[in-house]
XYZ file of C-alpha atoms in Angstrom:
617
model
C -2.473 14.431 -32.597
C 0.860 14.085 -31.411
C 0.127 14.079 -27.545
C -2.426 10.603 -28.294
C 0.391 9.026 -30.179
C 2.451 9.846 -27.256
C -0.303 8.278 -24.965
C -0.156 5.266 -26.920
C 3.364 4.685 -27.388
C 3.850 5.358 -23.386
C 0.978 2.573 -22.538
C 3.099 0.280 -25.006
C 6.130 1.235 -22.587
C 4.040 0.194 -19.426
C 3.174 -3.083 -20.729
C 6.521 -3.962 -21.521
C 7.918 -3.138 -17.601
C 4.875 -4.756 -16.445
C 6.325 -8.063 -17.977
C 9.924 -7.478 -18.329
C 10.625 -4.907 -15.691
C 14.414 -3.261 -16.324
C 16.089 0.300 -16.230
C 15.671 0.987 -19.973
C 12.162 0.695 -20.167
C 11.485 2.594 -16.344
C 13.534 5.134 -18.251
C 11.584 5.504 -20.976
C 8.452 5.791 -19.241
C 10.139 8.613 -17.289
C 10.954 9.937 -20.199
C 7.909 9.212 -21.998
C 5.501 10.847 -19.115
C 7.655 13.926 -18.830
C 7.172 14.591 -22.830
C 2.840 14.500 -22.125
C 3.207 16.344 -19.130
C 5.112 18.997 -20.501
C 2.258 19.311 -23.353
C 0.107 19.483 -21.116
C 1.377 22.059 -19.466
C 2.107 24.475 -22.763
C -1.213 24.030 -23.400
C -2.196 25.413 -19.575
C -0.148 28.168 -20.525
C -1.819 29.150 -23.778
C -5.566 28.388 -22.007
C -4.214 30.751 -19.319
C -3.870 33.710 -21.800
C -7.848 34.367 -21.393
C -9.036 34.314 -25.207
C -12.201 32.481 -24.177
C -12.475 31.208 -28.094
C -9.326 29.361 -27.840
C -9.900 27.669 -24.627
C -13.252 26.438 -26.322
C -11.392 25.404 -28.877
C -8.854 23.113 -26.583
C -11.534 22.058 -24.703
C -13.154 20.191 -27.413
C -9.849 18.918 -29.034
C -9.121 16.867 -25.846
C -12.548 15.374 -25.551
C -12.985 14.523 -29.421
C -9.650 13.491 -29.733
C -8.256 12.407 -26.548
C -10.623 11.251 -23.755
C -14.106 9.868 -25.587
C -12.359 7.953 -28.380
C -9.304 6.986 -26.540
C -9.021 7.111 -22.621
C -12.519 5.995 -21.572
C -13.422 2.893 -23.659
C -10.241 1.567 -21.818
C -12.042 2.254 -18.713
C -14.329 -0.862 -19.259
C -13.910 -3.825 -17.254
C -14.360 -6.374 -20.204
C -11.341 -5.018 -22.559
C -12.233 -5.151 -26.252
C -9.712 -5.993 -29.167
C -9.083 -2.540 -29.909
C -8.725 -0.616 -26.989
C -5.293 0.635 -28.050
C -4.699 2.278 -23.801
C -4.597 0.044 -20.815
C -6.531 0.801 -18.059
C -3.884 2.336 -15.712
C -2.194 4.206 -18.694
C -6.147 5.577 -19.086
C -6.650 6.679 -16.097
C -2.582 8.159 -15.254
C -3.922 10.654 -18.195
C -6.556 11.773 -17.089
C -5.022 12.941 -13.752
C -2.562 14.503 -15.689
C -5.431 16.213 -17.677
C -7.695 17.276 -14.568
C -4.498 18.310 -12.529
C -2.687 20.425 -15.104
C -5.618 21.679 -17.611
C -7.612 23.073 -14.590
C -10.569 24.080 -17.061
C -13.745 23.977 -15.197
C -16.155 22.453 -17.757
C -13.529 19.691 -18.706
C -13.187 18.664 -15.544
C -17.258 17.992 -15.095
C -17.598 16.407 -18.449
C -14.782 14.114 -17.604
C -16.877 13.407 -13.762
C -19.461 13.222 -16.003
C -18.541 10.640 -18.231
C -17.929 8.392 -15.184
C -21.762 8.403 -15.007
C -21.809 6.704 -18.280
C -22.134 3.002 -18.898
C -19.624 1.533 -20.845
C -21.005 1.020 -24.049
C -21.425 4.706 -24.156
C -18.053 4.713 -25.374
C -16.775 3.293 -28.420
C -14.131 3.120 -30.557
C -15.947 4.635 -33.818
C -15.167 8.410 -32.659
C -17.786 9.105 -35.321
C -20.793 6.903 -33.575
C -19.121 8.728 -30.096
C -18.904 12.023 -30.983
C -22.894 11.674 -32.393
C -24.270 10.092 -29.235
C -24.985 6.650 -31.201
C -24.942 4.345 -28.280
C -24.744 0.514 -30.058
C -27.389 -1.731 -29.145
C -26.462 -3.816 -26.054
C -29.435 -5.137 -24.613
C -31.259 -1.975 -23.894
C -33.523 -0.088 -26.167
C -31.350 2.575 -27.928
C -31.711 5.004 -30.334
C -30.517 8.269 -32.398
C -32.655 11.443 -31.388
C -32.657 15.205 -33.577
C -30.722 16.259 -30.677
C -27.059 14.772 -31.396
C -26.469 15.205 -27.639
C -28.954 13.265 -26.429
C -29.771 9.238 -26.220
C -32.066 7.336 -25.475
C -32.126 4.361 -23.071
C -35.051 2.384 -21.979
C -37.489 5.095 -23.609
C -35.703 7.640 -21.090
C -33.990 10.622 -22.799
C -31.031 11.525 -21.328
C -28.556 14.161 -22.121
C -25.074 12.658 -21.185
C -22.471 14.709 -22.558
C -22.438 18.431 -23.424
C -22.272 19.991 -27.212
C -18.371 19.373 -28.027
C -18.739 21.420 -31.002
C -19.372 24.774 -28.842
C -18.158 23.021 -25.123
C -21.638 24.370 -23.349
C -21.500 24.253 -19.752
C -21.840 20.910 -18.147
C -24.846 20.573 -15.249
C -24.351 18.142 -12.979
C -27.615 17.719 -12.128
C -29.318 17.380 -15.562
C -26.763 13.830 -15.797
C -26.672 12.573 -12.255
C -30.390 12.435 -11.693
C -31.030 10.245 -14.790
C -29.164 7.064 -14.545
C -28.307 5.826 -17.744
C -27.372 1.566 -17.028
C -26.504 0.164 -13.740
C -23.186 -0.872 -14.206
C -21.120 2.816 -14.976
C -17.455 3.687 -15.443
C -17.697 4.515 -11.931
C -18.356 1.234 -11.324
C -15.872 -0.297 -13.153
C -13.583 2.336 -10.852
C -14.353 0.968 -7.374
C -14.645 -2.695 -9.275
C -10.698 -1.918 -9.966
C -10.156 -1.259 -6.021
C -11.872 -4.615 -4.792
C -10.133 -7.230 -7.736
C -7.968 -4.856 -9.596
C -4.084 -5.607 -9.496
C -1.901 -3.631 -7.740
C -1.468 -1.173 -10.428
C -5.296 -0.814 -11.274
C -5.958 -0.564 -7.545
C -3.572 2.227 -7.460
C -4.587 4.472 -10.660
C -8.363 4.196 -9.320
C -7.479 5.650 -6.134
C -5.400 7.900 -7.922
C -8.316 8.961 -10.040
C -10.617 9.418 -7.426
C -8.402 11.439 -5.283
C -7.599 13.699 -8.405
C -11.770 14.233 -7.977
C -11.588 14.964 -5.149
C -8.626 17.641 -4.865
C -9.900 19.077 -8.593
C -11.142 22.331 -7.205
C -12.543 22.972 -11.107
C -15.282 20.436 -10.108
C -18.910 21.385 -8.605
C -19.310 19.428 -5.267
C -22.375 18.386 -6.747
C -20.802 16.389 -8.866
C -18.256 15.132 -6.341
C -21.771 14.125 -3.460
C -22.866 12.132 -7.025
C -19.632 10.330 -7.162
C -19.663 9.265 -3.389
C -16.237 10.985 -2.267
C -17.368 14.314 -1.258
C -16.192 14.952 2.072
C -18.402 14.897 5.088
C -16.844 17.516 6.670
C -16.944 19.868 2.907
C -20.713 19.093 2.658
C -21.479 19.895 6.147
C -19.943 23.025 6.004
C -21.819 23.404 2.805
C -25.034 22.817 4.704
C -24.235 24.976 7.862
C -23.732 28.181 5.044
C -26.884 27.389 4.168
C -28.792 27.355 6.918
C -27.501 30.513 8.296
C -27.247 32.622 4.982
C -30.504 30.747 3.572
C -29.099 30.352 0.012
C -31.737 28.399 -2.761
C -29.263 28.475 -5.290
C -29.200 26.402 -8.334
C -26.111 24.542 -6.843
C -27.439 24.597 -2.979
C -30.697 22.877 -3.691
C -28.578 19.534 -4.178
C -27.699 19.675 -0.689
C -31.458 19.118 0.893
C -31.763 16.575 2.692
C -28.750 16.278 4.668
C -27.399 14.185 1.056
C -28.564 14.313 -1.484
C -30.628 17.030 -3.634
C -34.075 17.486 -5.117
C -35.281 18.346 -8.298
C -37.908 18.112 -10.372
C -39.713 16.220 -7.406
C -36.574 13.360 -7.954
C -34.852 12.431 -4.805
C -31.456 11.360 -5.252
C -30.664 11.597 -1.062
C -30.444 7.667 -1.073
C -28.576 7.355 -4.548
C -26.162 9.301 -3.121
C -25.909 7.204 0.341
C -25.087 4.434 -1.641
C -21.990 5.956 -3.960
C -20.772 7.283 -1.020
C -21.481 3.350 0.819
C -19.899 1.907 -2.273
C -16.560 4.110 -1.716
C -16.361 2.671 1.451
C -16.927 -1.089 0.832
C -14.261 -0.980 -1.700
C -11.748 1.067 0.215
C -12.873 -1.287 3.555
C -12.393 -4.518 0.841
C -9.354 -2.818 -0.102
C -7.606 -3.008 3.496
C -8.981 -7.188 2.850
C -6.936 -8.014 -0.012
C -3.495 -9.448 0.918
C -2.144 -9.279 -2.949
C -2.042 -5.711 -2.654
C 0.842 -4.237 -1.663
C 0.991 -1.727 1.584
C 2.298 1.460 -0.050
C -0.926 1.348 -1.935
C -2.615 -0.247 0.723
C -1.973 2.987 2.513
C -3.172 5.318 -0.431
C -6.640 3.661 0.408
C -5.946 4.517 4.202
C -5.074 8.427 2.947
C -8.792 8.230 1.051
C -10.860 7.018 3.615
C -9.455 9.737 5.857
C -10.615 12.061 3.181
C -14.042 11.111 3.140
C -14.745 10.627 6.692
C -15.318 12.212 9.756
C -13.182 11.998 13.011
C -15.857 9.035 14.117
C -16.048 5.601 13.620
C -19.953 6.363 13.694
C -19.278 6.596 9.907
C -18.636 3.319 8.965
C -21.587 0.766 9.805
C -21.692 -2.563 11.771
C -20.593 -4.488 8.431
C -17.498 -1.669 7.819
C -16.518 -2.568 11.861
C -16.503 -6.361 11.705
C -14.346 -6.305 8.714
C -12.301 -4.058 10.270
C -12.345 -5.428 13.462
C -11.627 -8.560 12.058
C -8.576 -7.332 10.373
C -6.872 -6.058 12.677
C -7.290 -8.774 14.902
C -6.281 -11.407 12.271
C -2.810 -8.416 11.841
C -2.507 -8.556 15.531
C -2.045 -12.209 15.399
C 0.546 -12.225 12.527
C 2.497 -9.358 14.260
C 2.842 -11.504 17.365
C 4.556 -14.684 15.170
C 6.780 -12.318 14.143
C 8.033 -11.255 17.778
C 8.895 -15.718 17.682
C 9.642 -15.318 13.243
C 13.183 -14.782 11.778
C 13.488 -11.211 12.946
C 12.300 -10.836 16.558
C 14.999 -8.426 16.741
C 14.541 -5.823 14.207
C 10.744 -5.677 15.186
C 9.809 -2.917 17.240
C 12.591 -0.942 15.016
C 11.138 -1.645 11.829
C 7.538 -0.831 13.314
C 8.228 2.594 15.035
C 9.620 3.503 11.487
C 7.005 3.014 9.634
C 4.545 4.003 11.690
C 6.627 7.514 11.058
C 6.291 6.589 7.470
C 2.768 5.937 7.820
C 1.752 8.861 9.378
C 3.571 11.149 7.140
C 1.737 9.041 4.650
C -1.740 9.807 6.277
C -1.544 13.384 6.932
C 0.009 14.514 3.742
C -1.845 16.633 1.231
C -1.557 14.158 -1.168
C -1.525 9.908 -1.026
C 1.685 10.416 -3.388
C 3.783 12.777 -4.502
C 4.163 12.501 -8.402
C 1.216 10.371 -10.296
C 4.464 9.138 -12.620
C 5.141 7.026 -9.107
C 2.888 4.623 -9.886
C 4.222 3.454 -13.457
C 7.939 2.989 -11.393
C 8.753 -0.523 -10.134
C 9.784 -0.205 -6.170
C 12.843 -0.898 -5.550
C 13.514 -3.958 -4.589
C 17.291 -6.421 -4.481
C 17.462 -8.248 -8.078
C 18.700 -12.112 -7.932
C 19.369 -14.632 -10.836
C 18.154 -16.958 -8.328
C 15.039 -17.497 -6.723
C 14.658 -17.308 -3.466
C 13.285 -20.163 -1.538
C 10.092 -19.446 1.000
C 12.278 -20.612 3.581
C 14.943 -17.720 3.067
C 15.541 -15.105 5.607
C 15.759 -12.507 3.260
C 11.973 -13.692 2.023
C 10.687 -13.790 5.805
C 12.104 -10.321 6.004
C 10.085 -8.669 3.647
C 6.575 -10.328 4.886
C 7.633 -9.468 8.343
C 7.437 -5.582 6.699
C 4.143 -6.203 4.916
C 2.713 -7.230 7.993
C 4.077 -3.942 10.145
C 2.805 -1.884 7.374
C -0.386 -3.516 7.230
C -0.785 -3.551 11.033
C 0.175 0.217 11.047
C -2.536 0.987 8.725
C -5.174 -0.470 10.473
C -4.087 0.868 13.899
C -3.701 4.316 12.568
C -6.863 4.028 10.585
C -8.582 3.585 14.530
C -7.420 6.136 16.585
C -8.712 8.241 13.562
C -12.172 7.112 13.677
C -12.271 7.850 17.342
C -11.475 11.582 16.512
C -7.504 10.840 18.624
C -4.274 12.410 17.258
C -1.616 10.428 15.943
C 1.017 10.009 18.083
C 4.478 10.576 16.785
C 5.985 6.854 18.128
C 3.529 3.750 18.761
C 2.971 3.059 22.138
C 5.669 0.969 23.311
C 7.511 -0.353 26.692
C 11.146 0.771 27.110
C 13.862 -1.651 26.448
C 14.163 -3.789 29.999
C 17.660 -3.735 31.898
C 19.599 -6.761 31.642
C 19.223 -8.946 34.742
C 21.761 -9.953 36.879
C 21.693 -13.361 36.981
C 21.361 -13.468 32.789
C 23.577 -14.993 30.930
C 24.796 -11.703 29.361
C 25.096 -10.620 32.599
C 27.142 -13.444 33.620
C 29.498 -12.905 30.748
C 29.787 -9.401 32.111
C 28.255 -7.714 28.110
C 25.915 -4.806 28.677
C 23.358 -3.230 26.678
C 25.617 -2.556 23.629
C 26.204 -6.176 22.863
C 28.860 -8.120 21.638
C 31.919 -7.110 19.665
C 34.330 -9.038 17.889
C 37.654 -9.246 19.527
C 36.156 -7.718 23.587
C 36.963 -9.761 26.472
C 33.913 -11.797 28.140
C 33.414 -14.181 31.164
C 33.285 -17.969 29.860
C 30.956 -18.761 33.006
C 28.047 -20.536 31.045
C 30.216 -21.088 28.004
C 30.126 -24.978 26.394
C 33.445 -25.778 24.435
C 32.891 -26.956 20.684
C 34.500 -27.494 17.945
C 33.515 -25.909 13.929
C 35.340 -26.463 10.622
C 35.273 -23.215 9.119
C 37.442 -24.071 5.983
C 37.501 -27.726 4.693
C 40.029 -29.796 6.861
C 40.854 -26.882 9.208
C 38.563 -27.491 12.413
C 38.977 -24.493 15.277
C 38.284 -25.708 19.101
C 36.620 -22.452 20.527
C 32.950 -21.973 23.681
C 30.099 -21.629 22.901
C 27.892 -19.186 24.464
C 23.467 -17.891 23.495
C 23.189 -15.089 24.920
C 19.838 -12.056 24.845
C 19.704 -8.775 25.548
C 16.215 -6.932 25.307
C 14.962 -7.900 22.299
C 18.700 -8.599 20.791
C 20.700 -11.882 20.522
C 23.324 -13.626 19.277
C 25.127 -16.475 19.154
C 28.850 -15.981 20.197
C 32.430 -18.670 19.733
C 34.912 -17.725 22.113
C 38.630 -18.308 22.202
C 39.762 -18.802 25.411
C 42.750 -16.644 26.413
C 45.975 -18.750 27.536
C 46.937 -16.455 30.485
C 43.359 -15.363 31.882
C 41.675 -18.157 32.807
C 37.719 -18.466 32.582
C 38.040 -15.267 30.353
C 38.233 -15.755 26.238
C 37.850 -13.318 22.882
C 34.602 -13.059 20.755
C 36.293 -14.228 17.699
C 31.972 -15.270 16.390
C 29.117 -13.638 16.549
C 25.540 -14.381 14.457
C 22.034 -13.571 14.972
C 20.214 -15.774 18.073
C 17.020 -15.576 15.820
C 16.165 -18.282 12.991
C 18.947 -20.598 14.443
C 16.565 -23.242 14.921
C 18.789 -25.619 16.905
C 18.453 -29.216 16.213
C 20.794 -32.005 17.438
C 21.620 -34.460 14.545
C 19.293 -37.570 14.331
C 23.064 -40.243 13.576
C 25.527 -38.250 15.921
C 24.381 -36.764 19.285
C 27.510 -34.561 19.664
C 26.879 -32.608 17.160
C 24.590 -29.401 16.747
C 22.490 -28.035 13.546
C 22.311 -24.110 13.337
C 21.034 -21.710 11.153
C 22.736 -18.176 10.531
C 20.817 -15.681 8.851
C 21.737 -12.080 8.377
C 22.368 -9.301 10.449
C 19.851 -7.292 9.082
C 17.654 -6.949 5.792
C 19.277 -5.280 2.887
C 16.507 -3.379 1.806
C 16.813 -1.762 5.627
C 20.385 -0.818 4.913
C 21.042 1.960 2.716
C 24.871 1.047 2.034
C 23.865 -2.866 1.103
C 20.923 -1.299 -0.536
C 20.936 -2.841 -4.247
C 18.549 -0.855 -6.776
C 16.318 -2.171 -9.381
C 17.425 -2.012 -12.945
C 21.647 -2.915 -11.953
C 23.097 -6.012 -12.646
C 21.572 -8.988 -10.733
C 23.472 -10.470 -8.235
C 23.789 -14.519 -7.293
C 21.023 -14.768 -4.330
C 22.181 -14.813 -0.446
C 21.805 -18.344 1.114
C 21.325 -18.493 4.832
C 24.357 -20.362 6.654
C 25.034 -23.715 8.220
C 26.853 -24.226 11.121
C 27.493 -27.826 12.891
C 29.353 -27.765 15.450
C 30.779 -30.607 17.272
C 30.668 -31.253 21.131
C 32.812 -33.175 23.376
C 29.680 -35.364 24.917
C 25.582 -35.986 24.508
C 25.180 -33.400 27.456
C 27.558 -30.687 26.349
C 25.660 -30.889 23.380
C 22.319 -30.573 24.970
C 23.193 -28.186 27.309
C 23.908 -25.749 23.931
C 20.643 -26.742 22.488
C 18.501 -26.102 26.032
C 20.645 -22.796 26.297
C 19.988 -21.567 22.764
C 16.377 -22.369 22.852
C 15.528 -20.708 26.327
C 17.700 -17.135 25.268
C 15.725 -17.451 21.736
C 12.318 -18.261 24.663
C 13.670 -15.047 26.302
C 14.176 -12.756 23.223
C 10.479 -13.544 22.148
C 9.088 -12.599 25.313
C 11.191 -9.356 25.469
C 9.480 -8.622 21.601
C 6.106 -9.371 23.027
C 6.467 -6.972 26.565
C 7.607 -4.207 24.144
C 4.478 -4.628 21.802
C 2.277 -5.439 24.403
C 0.438 -1.519 25.416
C 0.250 -1.140 20.929
C -1.398 -4.361 21.247
C -3.979 -3.940 24.650
C -5.120 -0.092 22.452
C -8.072 0.737 24.409
C -9.650 2.245 20.526
C -9.914 -1.034 18.813
C -12.717 -1.116 17.043
C -15.198 -3.237 18.608
C -18.982 -4.534 17.340
C -21.102 -7.002 18.976
C -19.855 -10.349 17.913
C -21.836 -12.113 15.471
C -19.624 -14.472 14.373
C -16.515 -16.290 15.137
C -13.961 -15.776 12.754
C -10.314 -17.547 12.511
C -7.181 -15.236 12.267
C -6.034 -15.585 9.155
C -2.565 -17.151 8.331
C 0.396 -14.528 9.057
C 2.686 -13.262 6.501
C 6.090 -12.077 7.163
C 8.975 -10.401 5.177
C 12.516 -11.843 3.698
C 16.485 -11.081 3.722
C 19.048 -12.124 2.134
C 21.537 -14.036 4.561
C 25.704 -14.519 4.656
C 26.525 -17.802 4.443
C 29.793 -18.604 7.274
């Protein structure tokens, strides 16, 4: 089957890209994915012709040649050597099949397979198709009916007859457990313990199942991903109409179903609880990208009603502690490397997260999971203290904070505002250094004139052997701040022309230990390259030399002048950070924060920040 070879080829490309991402493998993945999807759309077109026998034949072939022998075995947590395809690639392909080849029996068979243990699918397709399961701790044997397996003496009808494409009845599978650990559990394990790609793949699979119209609601309920809005609507219709059909009887007693004296109400509740546990645990993971966490937030939003009552106390405590830690991390960023961009980034990410949470799908295209995020590419490894690294961490903190904040608003049944609640920028005080220099809210501009009231004369050499005399001035205007070097106007006393402008944040002023008239300053770039499209370096392009933060050493006339410049810089840094904290205050004092009884104390986790390249002056 050519599509099977294409799937194995795609898996090889994905594995190669994970080891060594480059533009060649990325393009190859896109082409391979497009070819597989084209074939699936062709199959869908053939099925839409309405010839029943053709539809059954295609369903049988997809199950027998692709899904059972190749895709499902790869979902095992403990991969075996002869597995030819990775779990993430397999989940992507299953999602493609469910979204493109819209056959009810096919969709329900795939979902039903998730209730089977991993050992139900072995590499040998012949034994799989016959329904034989190797002995792995259970008393298992093949019965006369080739579609029935026995586990611990209980006969379980697991799969439909592959030769005749018999319809799958969810209750026949759900009401009889096969193993404590199923492929459904493997999906949740990838969310709680897998890498970023595995998490995204599992979330995509659950999302696809959730939105597959061909899938019975009973199957979704047993998987633990039936939205409660849909379930309550079903119960309401049942109460009004008085229906008691074969499918509707599964929703008796509020959640599960009762059939043949066996109640799965508790099992349905536990499966839903497992999904919620996995998603809340996902939000606590620091090694997962924020975009993937947003996908988890989207799924959680689909599953719950607009009430925090759907969370149990453990969920509430975890979310509360996580929100508390993230708030502490955000406040640290107000006094970190990029406070001047913090509010801007937060407002931008708020709008992006809101769009993602309210979108009909978490991602536009499934193949996005295989494409690495665009990042600047450098030959050198950036040090952890680099302002670029700090900028990346800051953006991650903001994205996670925004997600948790919006989930809290959602849990209270409130609509998400278009913008986060922040204070407007403060006016420039008349007695401030910026006001004394004659600067307005637009900030300093090269070549513009300013008053040198608070400036301190100094010397600096930007080139070897070329020492220049300037007036040093540190100022802050609201959440922004700068270090200015100006040359005095010869015909206009106490006035100067701005010659050099550098960011105030991350300047880390320090007096030299040997020469008390020298002041050392760190100089970071004015913006983050991934926030500036003009400077953005997309993934796969030629690598460049890693940016290095600049460093200035200013020489002052005497010790007192140097100390005055140090004091001025520290004061303006503090004013800048205070302004940022003030602007964030309405957001951090959010009344809808999740509150539960404080049964234990949890120290805040260390915050993380984000990074950006810096220009050396």
